[in-house]
Coordinates of C-alpha atoms in Angstrom, one line a residue:
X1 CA 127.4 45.9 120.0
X2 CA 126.0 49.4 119.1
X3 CA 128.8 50.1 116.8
X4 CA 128.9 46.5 115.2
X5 CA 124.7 47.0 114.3
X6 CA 125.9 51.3 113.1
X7 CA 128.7 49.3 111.2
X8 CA 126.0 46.5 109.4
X9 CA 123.6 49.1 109.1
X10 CA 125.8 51.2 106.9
X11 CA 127.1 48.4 104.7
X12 CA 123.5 47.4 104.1
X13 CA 122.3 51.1 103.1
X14 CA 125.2 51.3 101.0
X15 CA 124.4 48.1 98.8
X16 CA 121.3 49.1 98.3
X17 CA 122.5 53.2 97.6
X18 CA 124.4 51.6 94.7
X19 CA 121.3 49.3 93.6
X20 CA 119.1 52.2 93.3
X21 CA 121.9 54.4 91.8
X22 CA 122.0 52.1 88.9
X23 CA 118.2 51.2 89.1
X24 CA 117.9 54.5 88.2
X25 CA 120.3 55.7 85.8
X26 CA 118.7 52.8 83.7
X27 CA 115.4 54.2 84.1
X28 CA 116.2 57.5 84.0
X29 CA 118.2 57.4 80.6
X30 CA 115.3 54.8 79.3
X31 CA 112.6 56.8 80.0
X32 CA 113.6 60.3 78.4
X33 CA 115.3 58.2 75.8
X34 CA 111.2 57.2 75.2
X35 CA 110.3 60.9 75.5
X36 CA 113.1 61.8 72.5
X37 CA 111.8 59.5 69.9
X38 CA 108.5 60.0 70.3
X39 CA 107.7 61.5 67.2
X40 CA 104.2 62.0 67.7
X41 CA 104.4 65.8 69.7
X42 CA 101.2 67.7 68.6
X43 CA 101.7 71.2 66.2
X44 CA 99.6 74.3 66.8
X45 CA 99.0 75.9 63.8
X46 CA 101.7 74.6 62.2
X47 CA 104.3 74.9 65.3
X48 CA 106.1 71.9 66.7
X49 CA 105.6 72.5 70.2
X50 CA 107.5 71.0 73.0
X51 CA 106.0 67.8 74.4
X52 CA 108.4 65.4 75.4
X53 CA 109.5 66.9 79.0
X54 CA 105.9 66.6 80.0
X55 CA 105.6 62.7 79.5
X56 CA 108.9 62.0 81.3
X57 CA 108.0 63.6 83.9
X58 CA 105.0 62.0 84.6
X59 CA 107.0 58.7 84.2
X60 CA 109.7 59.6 86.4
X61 CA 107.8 61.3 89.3
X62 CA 107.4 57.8 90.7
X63 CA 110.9 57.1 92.0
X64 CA 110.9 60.5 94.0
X65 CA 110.9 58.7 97.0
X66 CA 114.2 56.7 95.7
X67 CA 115.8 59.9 95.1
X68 CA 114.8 60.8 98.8
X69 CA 116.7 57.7 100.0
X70 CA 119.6 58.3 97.7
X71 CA 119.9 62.1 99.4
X72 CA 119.9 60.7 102.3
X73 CA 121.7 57.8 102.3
X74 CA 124.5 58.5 99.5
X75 CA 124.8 62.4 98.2
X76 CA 127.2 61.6 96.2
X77 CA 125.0 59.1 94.0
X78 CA 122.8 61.9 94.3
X79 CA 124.5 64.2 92.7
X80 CA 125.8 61.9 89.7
X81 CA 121.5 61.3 88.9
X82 CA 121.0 65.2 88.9
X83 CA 124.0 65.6 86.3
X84 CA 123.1 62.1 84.6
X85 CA 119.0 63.8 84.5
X86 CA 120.5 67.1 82.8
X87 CA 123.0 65.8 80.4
X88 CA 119.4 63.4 78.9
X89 CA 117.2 66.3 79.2
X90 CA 119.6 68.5 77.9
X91 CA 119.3 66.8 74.7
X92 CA 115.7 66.1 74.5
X93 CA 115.6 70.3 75.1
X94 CA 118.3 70.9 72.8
X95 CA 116.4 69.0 69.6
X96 CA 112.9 69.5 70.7
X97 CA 113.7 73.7 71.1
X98 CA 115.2 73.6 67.6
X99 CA 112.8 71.7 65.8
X100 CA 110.3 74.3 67.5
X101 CA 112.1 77.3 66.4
X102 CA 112.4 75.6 62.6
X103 CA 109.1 75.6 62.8
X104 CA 108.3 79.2 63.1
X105 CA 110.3 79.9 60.0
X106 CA 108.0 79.6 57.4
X107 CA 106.0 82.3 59.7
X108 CA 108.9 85.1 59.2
X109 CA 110.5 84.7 56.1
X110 CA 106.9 83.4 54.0
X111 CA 106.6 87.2 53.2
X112 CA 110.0 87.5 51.3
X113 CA 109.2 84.7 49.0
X114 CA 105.5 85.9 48.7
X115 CA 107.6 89.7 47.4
X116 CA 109.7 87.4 45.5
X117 CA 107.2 86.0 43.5
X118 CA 105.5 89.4 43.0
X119 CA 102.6 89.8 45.8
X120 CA 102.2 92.9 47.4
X121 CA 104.1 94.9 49.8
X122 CA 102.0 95.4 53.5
X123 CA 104.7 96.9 54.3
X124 CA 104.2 99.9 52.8
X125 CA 101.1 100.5 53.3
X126 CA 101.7 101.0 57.6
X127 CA 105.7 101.9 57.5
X128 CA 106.7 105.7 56.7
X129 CA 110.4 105.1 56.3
X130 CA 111.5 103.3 53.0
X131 CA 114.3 101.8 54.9
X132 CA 112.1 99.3 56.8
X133 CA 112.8 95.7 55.2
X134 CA 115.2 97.1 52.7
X135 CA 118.1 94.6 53.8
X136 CA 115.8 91.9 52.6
X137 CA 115.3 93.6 49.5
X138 CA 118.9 94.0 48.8
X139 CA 117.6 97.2 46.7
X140 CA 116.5 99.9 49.4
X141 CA 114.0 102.0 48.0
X142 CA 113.9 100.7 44.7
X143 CA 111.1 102.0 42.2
X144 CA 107.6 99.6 43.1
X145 CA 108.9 98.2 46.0
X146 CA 110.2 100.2 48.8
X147 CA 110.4 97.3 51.6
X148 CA 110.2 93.6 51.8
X149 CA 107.0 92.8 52.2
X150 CA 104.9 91.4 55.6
X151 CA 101.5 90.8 55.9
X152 CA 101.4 94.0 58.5
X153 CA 97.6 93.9 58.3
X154 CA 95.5 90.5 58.5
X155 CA 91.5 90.6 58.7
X156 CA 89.6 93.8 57.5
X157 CA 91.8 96.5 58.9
X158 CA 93.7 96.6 55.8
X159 CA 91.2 96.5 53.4
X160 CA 88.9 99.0 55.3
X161 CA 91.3 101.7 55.6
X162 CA 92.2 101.1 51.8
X163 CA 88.9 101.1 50.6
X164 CA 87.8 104.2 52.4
X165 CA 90.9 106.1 51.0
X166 CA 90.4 105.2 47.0
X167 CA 86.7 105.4 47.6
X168 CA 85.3 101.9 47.6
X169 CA 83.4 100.4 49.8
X170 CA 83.7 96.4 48.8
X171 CA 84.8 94.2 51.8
X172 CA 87.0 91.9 50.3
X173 CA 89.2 90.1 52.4
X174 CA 92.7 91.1 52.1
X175 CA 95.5 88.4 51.5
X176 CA 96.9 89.6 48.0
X177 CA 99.6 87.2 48.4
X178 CA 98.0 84.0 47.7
X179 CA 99.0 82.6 51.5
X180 CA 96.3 80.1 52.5
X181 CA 94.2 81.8 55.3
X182 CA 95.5 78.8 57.2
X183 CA 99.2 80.3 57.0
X184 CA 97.7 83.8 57.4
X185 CA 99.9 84.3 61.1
X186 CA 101.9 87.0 61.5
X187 CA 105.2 86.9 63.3
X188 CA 104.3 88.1 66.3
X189 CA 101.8 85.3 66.5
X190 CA 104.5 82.6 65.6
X191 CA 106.2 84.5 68.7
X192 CA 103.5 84.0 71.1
X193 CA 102.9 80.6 70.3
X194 CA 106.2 79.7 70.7
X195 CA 107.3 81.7 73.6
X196 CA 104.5 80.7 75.9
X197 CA 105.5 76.6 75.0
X198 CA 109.0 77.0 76.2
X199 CA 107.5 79.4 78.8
X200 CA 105.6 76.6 80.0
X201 CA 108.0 74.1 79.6
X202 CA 110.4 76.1 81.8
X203 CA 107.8 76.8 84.6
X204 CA 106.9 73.2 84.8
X205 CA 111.1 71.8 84.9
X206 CA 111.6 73.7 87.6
X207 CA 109.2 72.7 89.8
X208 CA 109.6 68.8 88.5
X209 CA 113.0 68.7 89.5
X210 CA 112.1 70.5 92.9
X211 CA 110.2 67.8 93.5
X212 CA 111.5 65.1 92.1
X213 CA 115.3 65.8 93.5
X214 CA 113.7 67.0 96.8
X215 CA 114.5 71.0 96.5
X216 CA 110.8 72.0 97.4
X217 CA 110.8 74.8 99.9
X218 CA 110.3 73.9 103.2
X219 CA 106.6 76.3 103.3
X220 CA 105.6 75.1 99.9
X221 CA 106.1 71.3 101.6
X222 CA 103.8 72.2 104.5
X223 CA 101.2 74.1 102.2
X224 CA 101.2 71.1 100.2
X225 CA 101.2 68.3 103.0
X226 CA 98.4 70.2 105.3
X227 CA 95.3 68.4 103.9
X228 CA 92.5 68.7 106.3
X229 CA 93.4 65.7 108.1
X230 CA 96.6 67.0 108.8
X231 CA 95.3 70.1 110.4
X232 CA 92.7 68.2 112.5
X233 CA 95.6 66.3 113.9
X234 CA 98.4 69.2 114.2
X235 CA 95.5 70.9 116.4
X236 CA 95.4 67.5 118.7
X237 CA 99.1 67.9 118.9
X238 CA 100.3 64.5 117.8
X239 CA 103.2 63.4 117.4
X240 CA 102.9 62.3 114.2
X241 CA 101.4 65.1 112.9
X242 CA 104.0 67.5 114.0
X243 CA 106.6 64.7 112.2
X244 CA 104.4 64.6 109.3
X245 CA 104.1 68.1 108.9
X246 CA 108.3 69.3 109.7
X247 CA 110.5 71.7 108.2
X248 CA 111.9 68.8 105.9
X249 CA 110.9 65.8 104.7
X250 CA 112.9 62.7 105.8
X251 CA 112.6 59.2 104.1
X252 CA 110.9 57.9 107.1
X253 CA 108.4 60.3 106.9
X254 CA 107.5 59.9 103.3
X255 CA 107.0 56.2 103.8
X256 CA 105.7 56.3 107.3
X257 CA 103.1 59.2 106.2
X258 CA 103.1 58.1 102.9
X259 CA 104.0 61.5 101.4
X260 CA 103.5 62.6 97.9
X261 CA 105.2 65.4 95.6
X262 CA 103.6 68.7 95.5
X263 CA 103.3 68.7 91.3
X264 CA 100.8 71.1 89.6
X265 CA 103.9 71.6 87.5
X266 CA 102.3 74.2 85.3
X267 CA 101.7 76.7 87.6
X268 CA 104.7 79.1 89.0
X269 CA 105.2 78.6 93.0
X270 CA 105.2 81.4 95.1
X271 CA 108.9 82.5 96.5
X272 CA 109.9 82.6 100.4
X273 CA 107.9 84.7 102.6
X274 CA 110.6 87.3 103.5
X275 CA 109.7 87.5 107.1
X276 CA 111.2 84.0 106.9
X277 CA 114.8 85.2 107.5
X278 CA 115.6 81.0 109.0
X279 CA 114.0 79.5 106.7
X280 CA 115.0 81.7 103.6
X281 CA 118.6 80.7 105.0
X282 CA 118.2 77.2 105.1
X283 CA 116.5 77.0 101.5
X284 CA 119.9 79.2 99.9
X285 CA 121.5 76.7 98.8
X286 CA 118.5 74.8 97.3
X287 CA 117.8 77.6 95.4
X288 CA 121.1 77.7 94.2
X289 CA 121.0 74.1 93.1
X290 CA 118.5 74.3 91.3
X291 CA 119.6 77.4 89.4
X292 CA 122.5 76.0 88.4
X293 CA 120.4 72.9 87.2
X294 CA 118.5 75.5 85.4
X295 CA 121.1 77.0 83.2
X296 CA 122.9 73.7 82.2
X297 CA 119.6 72.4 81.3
X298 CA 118.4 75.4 79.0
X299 CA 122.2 76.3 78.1
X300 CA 121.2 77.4 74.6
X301 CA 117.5 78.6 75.9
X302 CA 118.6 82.1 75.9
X303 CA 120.1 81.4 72.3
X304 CA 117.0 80.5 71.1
X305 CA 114.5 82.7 72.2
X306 CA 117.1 85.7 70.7
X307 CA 116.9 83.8 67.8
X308 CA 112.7 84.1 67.6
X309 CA 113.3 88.0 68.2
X310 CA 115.7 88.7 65.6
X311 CA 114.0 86.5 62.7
X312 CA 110.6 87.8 63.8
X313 CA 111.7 91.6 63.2
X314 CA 114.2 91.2 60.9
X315 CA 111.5 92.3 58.0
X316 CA 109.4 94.1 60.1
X317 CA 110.6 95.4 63.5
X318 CA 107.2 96.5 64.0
X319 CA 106.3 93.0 65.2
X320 CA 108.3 93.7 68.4
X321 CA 105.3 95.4 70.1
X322 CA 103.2 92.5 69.6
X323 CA 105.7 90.1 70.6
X324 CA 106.4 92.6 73.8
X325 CA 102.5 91.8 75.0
X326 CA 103.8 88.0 75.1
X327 CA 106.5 88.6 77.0
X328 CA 104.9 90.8 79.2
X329 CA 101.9 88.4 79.9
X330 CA 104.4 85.8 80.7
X331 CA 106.3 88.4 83.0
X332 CA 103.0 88.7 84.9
X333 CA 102.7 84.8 85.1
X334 CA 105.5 84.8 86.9
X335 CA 104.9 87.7 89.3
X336 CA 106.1 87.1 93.0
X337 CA 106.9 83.1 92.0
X338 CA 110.1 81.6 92.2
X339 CA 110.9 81.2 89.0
X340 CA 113.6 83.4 89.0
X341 CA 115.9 81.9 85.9
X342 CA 112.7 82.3 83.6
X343 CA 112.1 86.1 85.1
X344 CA 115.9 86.5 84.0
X345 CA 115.5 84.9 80.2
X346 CA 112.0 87.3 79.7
X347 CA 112.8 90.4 81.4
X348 CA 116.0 90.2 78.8
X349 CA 114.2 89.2 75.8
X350 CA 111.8 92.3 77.3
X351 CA 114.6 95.3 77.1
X352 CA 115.4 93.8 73.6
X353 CA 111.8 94.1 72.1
X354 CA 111.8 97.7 73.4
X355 CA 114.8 98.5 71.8
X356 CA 114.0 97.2 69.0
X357 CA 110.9 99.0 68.8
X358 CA 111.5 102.5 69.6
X359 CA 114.4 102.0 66.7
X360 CA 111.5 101.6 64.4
X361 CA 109.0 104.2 66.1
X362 CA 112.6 106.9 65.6
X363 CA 113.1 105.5 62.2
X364 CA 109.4 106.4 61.5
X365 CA 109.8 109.9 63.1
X366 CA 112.8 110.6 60.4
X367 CA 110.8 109.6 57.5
X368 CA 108.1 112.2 58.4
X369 CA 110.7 114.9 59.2
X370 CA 112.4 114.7 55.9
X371 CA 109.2 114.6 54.1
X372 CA 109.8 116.8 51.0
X373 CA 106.7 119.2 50.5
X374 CA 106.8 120.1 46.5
X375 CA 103.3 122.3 46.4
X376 CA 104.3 124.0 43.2
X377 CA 103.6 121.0 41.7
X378 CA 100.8 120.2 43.9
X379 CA 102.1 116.9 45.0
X380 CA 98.7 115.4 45.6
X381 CA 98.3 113.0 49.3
X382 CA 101.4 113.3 50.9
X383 CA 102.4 109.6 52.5
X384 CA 102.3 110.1 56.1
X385 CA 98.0 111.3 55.3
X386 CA 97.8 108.3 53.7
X387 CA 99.8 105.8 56.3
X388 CA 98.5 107.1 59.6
X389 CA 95.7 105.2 60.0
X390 CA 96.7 102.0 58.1
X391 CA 99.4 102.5 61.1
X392 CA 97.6 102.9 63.5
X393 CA 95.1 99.4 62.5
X394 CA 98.3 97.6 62.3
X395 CA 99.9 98.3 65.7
X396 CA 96.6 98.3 67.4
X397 CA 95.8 95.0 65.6
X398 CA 99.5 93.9 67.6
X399 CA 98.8 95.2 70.9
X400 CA 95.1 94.9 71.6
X401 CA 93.1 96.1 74.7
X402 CA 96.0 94.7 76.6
X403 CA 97.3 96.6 80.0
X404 CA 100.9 95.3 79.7
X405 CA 104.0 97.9 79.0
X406 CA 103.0 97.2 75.4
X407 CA 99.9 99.7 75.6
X408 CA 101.8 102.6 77.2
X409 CA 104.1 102.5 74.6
X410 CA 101.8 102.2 71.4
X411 CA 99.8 105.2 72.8
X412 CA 103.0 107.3 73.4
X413 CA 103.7 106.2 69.7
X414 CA 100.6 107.3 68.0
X415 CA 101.1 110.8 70.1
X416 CA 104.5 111.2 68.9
X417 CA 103.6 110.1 65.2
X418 CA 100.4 112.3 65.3
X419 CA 102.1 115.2 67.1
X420 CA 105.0 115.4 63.9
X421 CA 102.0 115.0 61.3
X422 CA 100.2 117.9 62.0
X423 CA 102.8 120.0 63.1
X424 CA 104.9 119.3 59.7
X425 CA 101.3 120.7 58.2
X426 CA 100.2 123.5 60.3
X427 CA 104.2 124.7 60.0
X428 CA 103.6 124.3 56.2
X429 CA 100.7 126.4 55.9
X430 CA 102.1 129.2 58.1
X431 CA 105.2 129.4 55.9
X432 CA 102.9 129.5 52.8
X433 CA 100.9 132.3 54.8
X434 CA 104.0 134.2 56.0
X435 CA 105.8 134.1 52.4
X436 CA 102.4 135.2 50.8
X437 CA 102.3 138.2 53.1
X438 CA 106.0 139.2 53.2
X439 CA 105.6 139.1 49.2
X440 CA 102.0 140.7 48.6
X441 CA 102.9 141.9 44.7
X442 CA 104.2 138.4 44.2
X443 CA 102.3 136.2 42.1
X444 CA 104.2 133.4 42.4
X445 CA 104.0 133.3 46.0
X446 CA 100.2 133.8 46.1
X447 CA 100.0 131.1 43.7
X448 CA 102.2 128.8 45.9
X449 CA 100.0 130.1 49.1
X450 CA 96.9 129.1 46.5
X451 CA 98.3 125.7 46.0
X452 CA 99.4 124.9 49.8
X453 CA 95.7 125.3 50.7
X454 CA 94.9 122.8 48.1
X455 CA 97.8 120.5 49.1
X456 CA 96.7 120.1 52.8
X457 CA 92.9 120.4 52.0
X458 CA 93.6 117.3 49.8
X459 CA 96.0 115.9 52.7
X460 CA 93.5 116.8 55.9
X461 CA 90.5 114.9 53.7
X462 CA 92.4 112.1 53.1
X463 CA 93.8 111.4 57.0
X464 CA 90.0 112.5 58.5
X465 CA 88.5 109.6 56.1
X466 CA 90.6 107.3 57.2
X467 CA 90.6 107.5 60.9
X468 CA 86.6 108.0 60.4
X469 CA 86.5 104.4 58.6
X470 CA 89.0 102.9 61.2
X471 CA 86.5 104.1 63.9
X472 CA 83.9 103.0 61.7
X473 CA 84.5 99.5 60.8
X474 CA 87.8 97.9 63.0
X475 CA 88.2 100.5 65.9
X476 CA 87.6 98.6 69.1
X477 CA 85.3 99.8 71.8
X478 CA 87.8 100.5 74.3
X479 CA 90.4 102.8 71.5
X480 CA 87.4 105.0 70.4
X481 CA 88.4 107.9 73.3
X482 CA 91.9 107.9 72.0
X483 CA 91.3 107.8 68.5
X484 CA 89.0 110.4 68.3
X485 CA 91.5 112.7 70.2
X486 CA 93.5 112.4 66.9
X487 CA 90.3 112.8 64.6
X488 CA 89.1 116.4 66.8
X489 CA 93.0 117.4 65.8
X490 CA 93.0 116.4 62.5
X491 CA 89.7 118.0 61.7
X492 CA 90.5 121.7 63.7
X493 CA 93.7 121.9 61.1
X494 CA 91.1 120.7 58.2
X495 CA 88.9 123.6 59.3
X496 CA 91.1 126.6 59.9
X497 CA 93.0 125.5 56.2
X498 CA 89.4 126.0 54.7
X499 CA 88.6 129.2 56.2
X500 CA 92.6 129.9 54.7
X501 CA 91.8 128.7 51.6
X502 CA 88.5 130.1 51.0
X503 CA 89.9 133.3 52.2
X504 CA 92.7 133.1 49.8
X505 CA 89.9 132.1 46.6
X506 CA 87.5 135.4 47.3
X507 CA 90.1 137.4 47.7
X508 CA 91.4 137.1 44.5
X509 CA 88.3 138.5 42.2
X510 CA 86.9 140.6 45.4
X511 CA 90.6 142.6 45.9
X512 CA 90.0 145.7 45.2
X513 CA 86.5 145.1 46.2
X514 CA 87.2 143.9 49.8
X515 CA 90.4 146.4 49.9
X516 CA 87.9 149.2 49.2
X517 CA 85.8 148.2 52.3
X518 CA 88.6 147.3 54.5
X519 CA 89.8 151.2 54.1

């Protein structure tokens, strides 16, 4: 009799397994169909962001306890919805992901076309190497425009440091190009915007189809099940608390205790306690599930986000460092979670920015070490004088008060950059000094000594006014200390070249004079 009822019992559960199967893959393909067509996904600042993933899933959360059943009851239906689930979502992510990344074009190339119809070139007035944006140019260093242009420097940092160096002090805005201030974003801003959408989008799948395909970790199920009822009743020891509150949830117990999904898909979940060795065993294979769910969902996710990197800096790789504080802030989102496919896709995307970054900090270094120092001709502000501070406005407009690995690396930037400036002119006026003493009947190489002093006093007034107006007008509270490290430097090399050069201008009608006394 047993095995007739066991027999009946199983024919019945199997009918229904195969009514719910298809219940379900109608639904299921019907509902994120909905979510693809909708064509009303909201923009911010001009960005398509990713929107549809988030109203299917609030459709679709209400047949998790169907799902439940069908893992139960028939894994192999099971299955077929997970791969039926990712092959629609796949899709939806697919378009939605491109449309997103279309989006931020006009935010990196806008600058070429703005060169191309004769605006300005930011560029130049932060980079020291004429070699930054050339391939854009297609003529590297021509004559008027070195680079392809970016709009390096939005708001008043620009027009600050500009102003204090020609000697006005209007406060126009800057913006030469003609670029509504609504378009005025840079690339690294495009970046953010877009990374922390899929970033988002990512955080929230996982956990959605944890839940929703039953992969929840057995200690996020009880932290999410223990309301206070629940730990009233597990302290009176009932039974049905101690069902109610199990390592895993069964069918009976999610109708019998009427159980709900964790959800709170937007925020990352917490990974296995690792003194959990049984339970960290158990919950393997889950996590491997849902991995693998993971990277046939976002199979082109990595794609993308590579592609964001590379048309960000592809005209100025300086934008990596402010694209690196994204990445790092979403890095620190996910922080001891288990969201270990998005950790993956970031800490990537992480090493690449850094790459690409020091490049440009190295290409920079090269520029100023092949600087060409003409002083018989007294060449007037030598570029690097003139760039340092517009250089340092621009990266610190990037990075901001911001204690991500982006900082430490703008500050071991500036002391690099800083470090080659004034030893390229403190090396230059010792060599002027040396040649003028080796050659004391000389007069050309008093004169060039003579005109070295006027060089760098020409050079050292032009880099202390500018890092004096950047700490003036832009310089943030919390990048005073640091900056006026580099303005204490710059101005003991502007004093000890006066004392040279005054020296050098008495001595030449006092001579004899001062010879006389020294004897």
């Amino acid at each position: 009799a047993t095995h007739e009822k066991m027999k009946k019992y199983e024919f019945y559960s199997a009918n229904f397994s195969t009514r719910v199967y298809d219940y379900l893959k109608v639904m299921f393909q019907f509902k994120i169909d909905g979510g693809t067509n909708d064509k009303g996904r909201p923009t911010h600042r001009g960005i398509r962001l990713i929107s549809g993933p988030e109203q299917v899933h609030r459709m679709m959360i209400k047949y998790a306890g169907l799902t439940l059943w069908l893992k139960e009851a028939k894994p192999s239906a099971d299955k077929e919805l997970q791969a039926l689930y990712i092959q629609c979502m796949n899709m939806l992510y697919a378009n939605q992901t491109k449309e997103l990344v279309d989006s931020c074009r006009p935010f990196f190339f806008r600058y070429r076309h703005d060169v191309s119809s004769g605006g300005a070139n930011p560029i130049a007035e932060f980079s020291f190497s004429t070699n930054v944006g050339a391939s854009a140019s297609g003529t590297p260093g021509a004559p008027g425009g070195r680079r392809l242009s970016l709009d390096g420097l939005s708001g008043a940092a620009h027009h600050v440091i500009a102003s204090a160096v020609k000697g006005d002090s209007g406060g126009a805005s800057g913006g030469g190009s003609g670029v509504a201030p609504s378009n005025e974003m840079q690339p690294a801003e495009a970046f953010a915007i877009a990374l922390d959408n899929v970033v988002a989008n990512v955080i929230a799948e996982q956990n959605f189809i944890s839940d929703l395909f039953h992969y929840v970790p057995p200690a996020h199920t009880r932290a999410a099940r223990r309301q206070p009822q629940d730990r009233h009743a597990a302290r009176d020891g009932s039974e049905d608390a101690k069902a109610k509150l199990g390592e895993n949830a069964t069918f009976y117990n999610w109708v019998t205790h009427h159980l709900r999904p964790i959800e709170h898909w937007d925020v990352p979940r917490t990974k296995l306690d690792s003194k959990d060795v049984v339970t960290q065993t158990v919950h393997f294979g889950s996590v491997k599930e849902v991995k693998s769910m993971l990277d046939l969902l976002y199979g082109s996710l990595v794609a993308q986000v590579d592609s964001l990197v590379d048309m960000g800096t592809r005209f100025d790789p300086s934008q990596a460092i402010g694209m690196l504080v994204s990445v790092s802030r979403a890095l620190d989102q996910c922080k001891g979670s288990d969201q270990g496919f998005l950790i993956n896709v970031l800490e990537r995307c992480n090493d690449k920015l850094e790459t690409t970054f020091q490049s440009y900090v190295s290409e920079q270094a090269r520029a100023i070490e092949a600087t060409k120092l003409v002083t018989k001709r007294r060449v007037g502000v030598l570029p690097f004088a003139r760039i340092f501070p517009k250089f340092i406005a621009h990266v610190e407009h990037l990075v901001g008060d911001t204690g991500y690995t982006a900082r430490a690396i703008a500050d071991s930037t500036y002391s690099r950059i800083s470090r080659l400036i004034f030893d390229t002119l403190e090396s230059l006026l010792r060599e002027a000094e040396r040649n003028a003493s080796n050659n004391a009947d000389d007069k050309d190489a008093q004169k060039e000594q003579l005109n070295t002093h006027v060089l760098l006093l020409e050079n050292m007034f032009v880099l202390v006014a500018g890092l004096q107006s950047y700490r003036t007008h832009s310089c943030r509270p919390y990048f005073v200390p640091m900056l006026d490290t580099y303005l204490d430097h710059a101005q003991i090399v502007q004093r000890k070249v006066m004392r040279a050069y005054i020296k050098d201008v008495l001595r030449r009608p006092m001579g004899r004079l001062t010879d006389f006394f020294d004897a």
